[in-house]
């Protein structure tokens, strides 16, 4: 085997037989190999220094741990492929855990050790092949089954009247956290004689909508409104849901999201406002049909759209009209001829200029400036 290009079997045997005593000699030979180039590529001095330093650190680690029976020795690390795998794996683990080195640093150290083994005659490990990512079908939105809905309701009722009412509203209709935070007390209309009522909200299209409340939502809202009346003291707000940690203040959008997330914690459920929105039943068949028609109408122009050859021309710029500025003549209109100049004016101007020059010369002579 060619020691300059593929590996040095004698250096490998020297490490197996003599152990740490052969480190310096082997490292000098490895440095000469790096200077000659690797795979036909001339390495920069800094790169050669890094490879040599990492190889020295690996040999020193083997020498420091040779007295421990659990650690590999030079003989075990360089005898065969199994010993190499065991030693390099244990070395990388100790560098990460015992010496708190970053994963990127350890990967660079192990690449240097792999090149060192390659020079000693071992096979080079192939580079890891990246797995191609295939676009699978979109995941179904997270929802709650009947058992989980019951757990969420009981957990919300145990937390507070506010959380119970908030949960019932979210499970009764498809609402975002922003829509829940935007509710006002005037939006709730409850029938005092029976467990029925409605609540008004703005849809995603900005249009007001009336939602029919379930009996469970009506009961929860009555309990919360009774509790809310005793909480609003300092802050005069008409917000339906209040911040219980800052009594009297309105509940923000982030507060709604946090409250919903905390509801599922006692039951070990990952609940969010999106989860409750996906769990809520459709508001009506008409809304479902309208949403499907909107989706189809949105997709149709995209599928039938043809590439345009030229972009549409921008609209003409509108000039602001000013009464003191005359309008610009149309294109192609001949310019009016300039008025003829009266020769008498030109002669008079030249005469005035000559008289002024004579007077200026007289003044120069009077003040002793001398003739020009």
Short mmCIF file of C-alpha atoms in Angstrom, two decimals:
data_model
loop_
_atom_site.label_atom_id
_atom_site.label_comp_id
_atom_site.label_asym_id
_atom_site.label_seq_id
_atom_site.Cartn_x
_atom_site.Cartn_y
_atom_site.Cartn_z
CA UNK A 1 0.00 0.00 0.00
CA UNK A 2 1.30 3.45 -0.90
CA UNK A 3 1.94 5.35 2.35
CA UNK A 4 1.92 8.77 0.68
CA UNK A 5 -1.51 8.38 -0.91
CA UNK A 6 -3.53 5.71 0.87
CA UNK A 7 -2.14 5.04 4.32
CA UNK A 8 0.91 4.06 6.29
CA UNK A 9 0.65 0.50 7.58
CA UNK A 10 3.99 0.78 9.36
CA UNK A 11 2.75 3.76 11.38
CA UNK A 12 -0.40 1.84 12.23
CA UNK A 13 1.61 -1.17 13.40
CA UNK A 14 3.89 1.12 15.38
CA UNK A 15 0.88 2.52 17.24
CA UNK A 16 -0.44 -0.96 17.98
CA UNK A 17 2.89 -2.25 19.26
CA UNK A 18 4.46 0.76 20.99
CA UNK A 19 1.36 2.65 22.05
CA UNK A 20 1.80 6.27 23.24
CA UNK A 21 5.57 6.08 22.66
CA UNK A 22 4.99 6.18 18.91
CA UNK A 23 2.70 9.23 18.95
CA UNK A 24 5.29 11.87 18.04
CA UNK A 25 6.77 9.90 15.16
CA UNK A 26 3.34 9.08 13.75
CA UNK A 27 2.17 12.67 14.05
CA UNK A 28 5.21 13.93 12.11
CA UNK A 29 4.50 11.43 9.34
CA UNK A 30 0.84 12.46 9.31
CA UNK A 31 1.85 16.13 9.03
CA UNK A 32 4.02 15.27 6.02
CA UNK A 33 1.06 13.46 4.45
CA UNK A 34 -1.14 16.54 4.93
CA UNK A 35 1.52 18.77 3.35
CA UNK A 36 1.61 16.58 0.24
CA UNK A 37 -2.15 17.05 -0.31
CA UNK A 38 -5.30 15.04 0.35
CA UNK A 39 -7.18 13.51 -2.59
CA UNK A 40 -5.19 15.71 -4.95
CA UNK A 41 -6.11 18.90 -3.08
CA UNK A 42 -3.45 21.08 -1.48
CA UNK A 43 -4.57 22.05 2.00
CA UNK A 44 -4.09 25.48 3.47
CA UNK A 45 -1.62 25.80 6.38
CA UNK A 46 -4.45 26.53 8.83
CA UNK A 47 -6.35 23.44 7.73
CA UNK A 48 -3.26 21.25 8.07
CA UNK A 49 -2.69 22.63 11.56
CA UNK A 50 -6.29 21.87 12.60
CA UNK A 51 -6.15 18.28 11.29
CA UNK A 52 -2.84 17.69 13.08
CA UNK A 53 -4.09 19.19 16.34
CA UNK A 54 -7.24 17.06 16.34
CA UNK A 55 -5.23 13.90 15.65
CA UNK A 56 -2.88 14.77 18.54
CA UNK A 57 -5.87 15.33 20.86
CA UNK A 58 -7.26 11.91 19.94
CA UNK A 59 -3.93 10.15 20.61
CA UNK A 60 -3.52 11.99 23.91
CA UNK A 61 -7.03 10.92 24.90
CA UNK A 62 -6.15 7.30 24.15
CA UNK A 63 -2.95 7.61 26.18
CA UNK A 64 -4.66 9.26 29.16
CA UNK A 65 -7.31 6.55 29.34
CA UNK A 66 -5.09 3.54 28.65
CA UNK A 67 -4.85 2.75 32.38
CA UNK A 68 -8.63 2.40 32.69
CA UNK A 69 -9.99 -0.98 31.63
CA UNK A 70 -13.20 0.56 30.34
CA UNK A 71 -11.38 2.93 27.97
CA UNK A 72 -9.83 1.75 24.69
CA UNK A 73 -6.05 1.56 24.36
CA UNK A 74 -3.85 2.18 21.34
CA UNK A 75 -3.86 -1.52 20.58
CA UNK A 76 -7.64 -1.76 20.66
CA UNK A 77 -8.25 1.50 18.77
CA UNK A 78 -5.96 0.65 15.82
CA UNK A 79 -6.13 -3.15 15.66
CA UNK A 80 -9.32 -3.58 13.64
CA UNK A 81 -12.49 -1.87 12.48
CA UNK A 82 -14.53 -2.87 15.55
CA UNK A 83 -11.97 -1.30 17.87
CA UNK A 84 -11.94 1.84 15.78
CA UNK A 85 -15.73 2.23 15.94
CA UNK A 86 -15.77 1.69 19.71
CA UNK A 87 -12.94 4.13 20.38
CA UNK A 88 -14.22 6.91 18.10
CA UNK A 89 -17.79 6.60 19.44
CA UNK A 90 -16.60 6.79 23.04
CA UNK A 91 -14.31 9.71 22.18
CA UNK A 92 -17.13 11.72 20.62
CA UNK A 93 -19.44 11.01 23.57
CA UNK A 94 -16.86 12.21 26.09
CA UNK A 95 -16.10 15.34 24.07
CA UNK A 96 -19.78 16.27 24.07
CA UNK A 97 -20.71 15.35 27.62
CA UNK A 98 -17.48 15.44 29.62
CA UNK A 99 -15.88 18.51 28.03
CA UNK A 100 -19.05 20.36 26.97
CA UNK A 101 -18.01 20.86 23.36
CA UNK A 102 -20.61 21.89 20.80
CA UNK A 103 -21.92 19.33 18.32
CA UNK A 104 -20.46 21.24 15.37
CA UNK A 105 -17.01 21.23 17.04
CA UNK A 106 -17.19 17.50 17.76
CA UNK A 107 -18.20 16.76 14.16
CA UNK A 108 -15.13 18.64 12.93
CA UNK A 109 -12.89 16.73 15.36
CA UNK A 110 -14.30 13.38 14.24
CA UNK A 111 -13.73 14.29 10.58
CA UNK A 112 -10.07 14.88 11.38
CA UNK A 113 -9.88 11.54 13.21
CA UNK A 114 -11.52 9.82 10.24
CA UNK A 115 -8.86 11.26 7.91
CA UNK A 116 -6.17 10.07 10.34
CA UNK A 117 -7.59 6.53 10.24
CA UNK A 118 -7.79 6.71 6.45
CA UNK A 119 -4.09 7.55 6.32
CA UNK A 120 -3.38 4.55 8.56
CA UNK A 121 -5.04 2.21 6.06
CA UNK A 122 -8.64 2.04 7.29
CA UNK A 123 -11.59 2.57 4.99
CA UNK A 124 -13.01 6.07 4.98
CA UNK A 125 -16.55 6.35 6.25
CA UNK A 126 -18.98 7.51 3.57
CA UNK A 127 -20.59 10.90 4.05
CA UNK A 128 -24.17 10.74 5.33
CA UNK A 129 -26.71 10.89 2.54
CA UNK A 130 -29.48 13.42 3.06
CA UNK A 131 -32.89 11.85 2.82
CA UNK A 132 -35.05 13.46 0.17
CA UNK A 133 -38.07 15.18 1.61
CA UNK A 134 -41.31 14.17 -0.01
CA UNK A 135 -44.35 16.38 0.27
CA UNK A 136 -47.00 14.22 1.86
CA UNK A 137 -50.69 14.93 2.25
CA UNK A 138 -51.50 17.87 4.51
CA UNK A 139 -52.12 16.90 8.11
CA UNK A 140 -55.65 17.07 9.40
CA UNK A 141 -56.34 19.95 11.83
CA UNK A 142 -56.15 19.02 15.50
CA UNK A 143 -59.57 18.53 17.08
CA UNK A 144 -60.97 17.23 20.36
CA UNK A 145 -62.97 14.02 20.60
CA UNK A 146 -66.05 13.83 22.89
CA UNK A 147 -64.02 12.54 25.85
CA UNK A 148 -61.45 15.33 25.50
CA UNK A 149 -64.20 17.95 25.15
CA UNK A 150 -65.68 16.74 28.44
CA UNK A 151 -62.26 16.96 30.13
CA UNK A 152 -61.72 20.47 28.81
CA UNK A 153 -65.14 21.63 30.02
CA UNK A 154 -64.58 20.23 33.52
CA UNK A 155 -61.08 21.72 33.71
CA UNK A 156 -62.33 25.16 32.62
CA UNK A 157 -65.17 25.08 35.16
CA UNK A 158 -62.68 24.23 37.91
CA UNK A 159 -60.47 27.18 36.99
CA UNK A 160 -62.97 30.05 36.93
CA UNK A 161 -66.36 31.17 35.67
CA UNK A 162 -64.61 33.23 33.00
CA UNK A 163 -62.73 30.24 31.58
CA UNK A 164 -65.91 28.16 31.60
CA UNK A 165 -67.82 30.79 29.61
CA UNK A 166 -64.90 31.34 27.26
CA UNK A 167 -64.59 27.60 26.59
CA UNK A 168 -68.31 27.14 25.94
CA UNK A 169 -68.31 30.03 23.46
CA UNK A 170 -65.26 28.64 21.65
CA UNK A 171 -66.80 25.17 21.45
CA UNK A 172 -70.16 26.58 20.38
CA UNK A 173 -68.93 28.58 17.35
CA UNK A 174 -65.82 28.96 15.27
CA UNK A 175 -63.98 31.88 16.87
CA UNK A 176 -60.45 33.18 16.82
CA UNK A 177 -58.68 34.53 19.89
CA UNK A 178 -59.04 38.05 18.47
CA UNK A 179 -62.81 37.65 18.08
CA UNK A 180 -63.16 36.36 21.65
CA UNK A 181 -61.19 39.33 23.03
CA UNK A 182 -63.36 41.74 21.00
CA UNK A 183 -66.65 40.67 22.61
CA UNK A 184 -68.51 43.34 24.60
CA UNK A 185 -71.27 42.93 27.14
CA UNK A 186 -73.76 44.61 24.81
CA UNK A 187 -73.12 41.81 22.29
CA UNK A 188 -74.74 39.20 24.60
CA UNK A 189 -78.53 38.84 24.49
CA UNK A 190 -79.90 36.25 26.95
CA UNK A 191 -83.54 35.29 27.39
CA UNK A 192 -84.34 35.61 31.12
CA UNK A 193 -87.15 33.06 30.98
CA UNK A 194 -85.27 30.18 29.35
CA UNK A 195 -81.76 29.02 28.48
CA UNK A 196 -81.57 30.62 25.05
CA UNK A 197 -79.74 33.60 23.71
CA UNK A 198 -77.60 35.06 20.97
CA UNK A 199 -74.29 36.85 20.70
CA UNK A 200 -73.18 39.30 18.04
CA UNK A 201 -69.73 39.32 16.48
CA UNK A 202 -67.91 40.55 13.42
CA UNK A 203 -67.05 37.85 10.92
CA UNK A 204 -63.74 37.56 9.14
CA UNK A 205 -65.26 39.58 6.30
CA UNK A 206 -66.10 42.42 8.70
CA UNK A 207 -69.87 41.84 8.52
CA UNK A 208 -71.89 41.55 11.79
CA UNK A 209 -73.32 38.15 12.56
CA UNK A 210 -75.74 36.72 15.10
CA UNK A 211 -74.83 33.39 16.69
CA UNK A 212 -77.31 31.17 18.48
CA UNK A 213 -75.97 30.09 21.88
CA UNK A 214 -76.25 26.57 23.23
CA UNK A 215 -77.91 26.01 26.64
CA UNK A 216 -74.51 25.19 28.18
CA UNK A 217 -73.07 28.48 26.87
CA UNK A 218 -76.06 30.45 28.23
CA UNK A 219 -75.63 28.95 31.72
CA UNK A 220 -71.88 29.62 31.70
CA UNK A 221 -72.35 33.22 30.50
CA UNK A 222 -74.93 33.95 33.22
CA UNK A 223 -72.56 32.75 35.91
CA UNK A 224 -69.70 34.78 34.49
CA UNK A 225 -71.74 37.98 34.08
CA UNK A 226 -72.83 37.73 37.72
CA UNK A 227 -69.19 37.26 38.78
CA UNK A 228 -68.02 40.00 36.43
CA UNK A 229 -70.35 42.58 38.00
CA UNK A 230 -68.36 42.37 41.24
CA UNK A 231 -64.97 42.65 39.52
CA UNK A 232 -65.43 45.83 37.48
CA UNK A 233 -64.62 48.57 39.97
CA UNK A 234 -61.68 50.74 39.04
CA UNK A 235 -61.61 50.07 35.30
CA UNK A 236 -64.76 51.10 33.50
CA UNK A 237 -64.70 48.72 30.56
CA UNK A 238 -67.46 47.00 28.64
CA UNK A 239 -65.24 44.08 27.59
CA UNK A 240 -67.01 40.76 28.11
CA UNK A 241 -63.95 38.92 29.42
CA UNK A 242 -61.65 40.47 32.03
CA UNK A 243 -58.07 39.84 33.05
CA UNK A 244 -58.29 38.09 36.43
CA UNK A 245 -54.67 38.78 37.34
CA UNK A 246 -55.24 42.51 36.76
CA UNK A 247 -58.78 42.73 38.04
CA UNK A 248 -61.03 44.93 35.99
CA UNK A 249 -58.89 45.23 32.86
CA UNK A 250 -59.98 43.77 29.53
CA UNK A 251 -58.58 40.40 28.48
CA UNK A 252 -56.15 40.78 25.55
CA UNK A 253 -55.72 38.48 22.58
CA UNK A 254 -52.59 36.96 24.13
CA UNK A 255 -54.51 36.57 27.39
CA UNK A 256 -57.19 34.56 25.59
CA UNK A 257 -54.60 32.30 24.00
CA UNK A 258 -52.81 31.80 27.33
CA UNK A 259 -56.03 31.04 29.21
CA UNK A 260 -57.11 28.44 26.64
CA UNK A 261 -53.68 26.80 26.73
CA UNK A 262 -53.74 26.59 30.54
CA UNK A 263 -57.15 24.90 30.50
CA UNK A 264 -55.73 21.72 28.99
CA UNK A 265 -52.64 21.51 31.23
CA UNK A 266 -54.28 19.68 34.20
CA UNK A 267 -55.65 17.03 31.83
CA UNK A 268 -52.41 16.66 29.85
CA UNK A 269 -53.96 18.08 26.67
CA UNK A 270 -52.33 20.51 24.25
CA UNK A 271 -55.27 22.86 23.72
CA UNK A 272 -55.14 26.09 21.78
CA UNK A 273 -57.69 28.52 20.40
CA UNK A 274 -57.15 26.94 16.98
CA UNK A 275 -57.95 23.50 18.43
CA UNK A 276 -61.26 24.76 19.82
CA UNK A 277 -62.01 26.53 16.53
CA UNK A 278 -61.48 23.29 14.58
CA UNK A 279 -63.60 21.34 17.09
CA UNK A 280 -66.57 23.72 16.90
CA UNK A 281 -69.36 22.63 14.53
CA UNK A 282 -70.09 24.59 11.34
CA UNK A 283 -72.30 27.59 12.03
CA UNK A 284 -74.81 26.77 9.29
CA UNK A 285 -75.14 24.89 6.02
CA UNK A 286 -75.46 28.19 4.18
CA UNK A 287 -72.11 29.43 5.56
CA UNK A 288 -70.46 26.13 4.65
CA UNK A 289 -71.81 26.33 1.08
CA UNK A 290 -70.71 29.96 0.76
CA UNK A 291 -67.21 29.11 1.92
CA UNK A 292 -66.99 26.25 -0.57
CA UNK A 293 -68.21 28.50 -3.39
CA UNK A 294 -65.68 31.15 -2.39
CA UNK A 295 -62.89 28.57 -2.45
CA UNK A 296 -63.93 27.30 -5.87
CA UNK A 297 -64.22 30.83 -7.24
CA UNK A 298 -60.77 31.63 -5.92
CA UNK A 299 -59.22 28.55 -7.47
CA UNK A 300 -60.94 28.88 -10.87
CA UNK A 301 -59.15 32.03 -12.09
CA UNK A 302 -55.83 30.58 -10.95
CA UNK A 303 -56.29 27.43 -12.98
CA UNK A 304 -57.65 29.21 -16.08
CA UNK A 305 -55.28 32.16 -15.98
CA UNK A 306 -53.09 32.42 -19.06
CA UNK A 307 -49.72 34.12 -19.11
CA UNK A 308 -49.91 37.66 -20.41
CA UNK A 309 -47.52 38.74 -23.13
CA UNK A 310 -47.24 42.35 -22.02
CA UNK A 311 -48.04 43.88 -18.65
CA UNK A 312 -51.00 46.25 -18.55
CA UNK A 313 -50.16 49.90 -19.07
CA UNK A 314 -50.25 52.03 -15.91
CA UNK A 315 -53.08 54.55 -15.61
CA UNK A 316 -52.26 58.08 -16.82
CA UNK A 317 -51.10 60.53 -14.23
CA UNK A 318 -53.55 63.27 -13.37
CA UNK A 319 -52.18 66.82 -13.27
CA UNK A 320 -53.56 69.21 -10.73
CA UNK A 321 -55.17 72.19 -12.49
CA UNK A 322 -54.03 75.66 -11.46
CA UNK A 323 -55.89 78.74 -12.70
CA UNK A 324 -52.70 80.84 -12.93
CA UNK A 325 -50.93 78.33 -15.17
CA UNK A 326 -51.95 78.17 -18.84
CA UNK A 327 -52.80 74.80 -20.26
CA UNK A 328 -50.18 73.00 -22.32
CA UNK A 329 -50.87 73.02 -26.07
CA UNK A 330 -51.71 69.71 -27.63
CA UNK A 331 -49.05 67.68 -29.39
CA UNK A 332 -48.45 68.82 -32.97
CA UNK A 333 -49.76 72.35 -32.44
CA UNK A 334 -47.40 74.91 -34.07
CA UNK A 335 -45.86 77.42 -31.75
CA UNK A 336 -46.95 81.06 -32.20
CA UNK A 337 -44.38 83.30 -33.85
CA UNK A 338 -42.45 85.69 -31.62
CA UNK A 339 -43.37 89.39 -32.03
CA UNK A 340 -41.09 91.42 -34.29
CA UNK A 341 -38.48 93.52 -32.48
CA UNK A 342 -38.63 97.32 -32.91
CA UNK A 343 -35.21 98.53 -34.22
CA UNK A 344 -35.59 101.83 -32.36
CA UNK A 345 -35.42 100.04 -29.00
CA UNK A 346 -32.17 98.32 -29.93
CA UNK A 347 -30.57 101.63 -31.04
CA UNK A 348 -31.65 103.41 -27.86
CA UNK A 349 -30.23 100.60 -25.71
CA UNK A 350 -26.84 100.83 -27.40
CA UNK A 351 -26.78 104.61 -27.04
CA UNK A 352 -27.52 104.41 -23.32
CA UNK A 353 -24.75 101.92 -22.90
CA UNK A 354 -22.24 104.20 -24.68
CA UNK A 355 -23.19 107.22 -22.55
CA UNK A 356 -22.75 105.22 -19.37
CA UNK A 357 -19.28 104.11 -20.46
CA UNK A 358 -18.20 107.71 -21.07
CA UNK A 359 -19.40 108.82 -17.65
CA UNK A 360 -17.57 105.92 -15.98
CA UNK A 361 -14.34 106.90 -17.75
CA UNK A 362 -14.65 110.51 -16.57
CA UNK A 363 -15.02 109.37 -12.97
CA UNK A 364 -11.89 107.27 -13.23
CA UNK A 365 -9.91 110.25 -14.40
CA UNK A 366 -11.23 112.50 -11.61
CA UNK A 367 -10.15 110.06 -8.90
CA UNK A 368 -6.68 109.70 -10.46
CA UNK A 369 -7.06 106.14 -11.65
CA UNK A 370 -5.57 106.97 -15.00
CA UNK A 371 -6.88 106.07 -18.41
CA UNK A 372 -7.65 102.38 -19.17
#
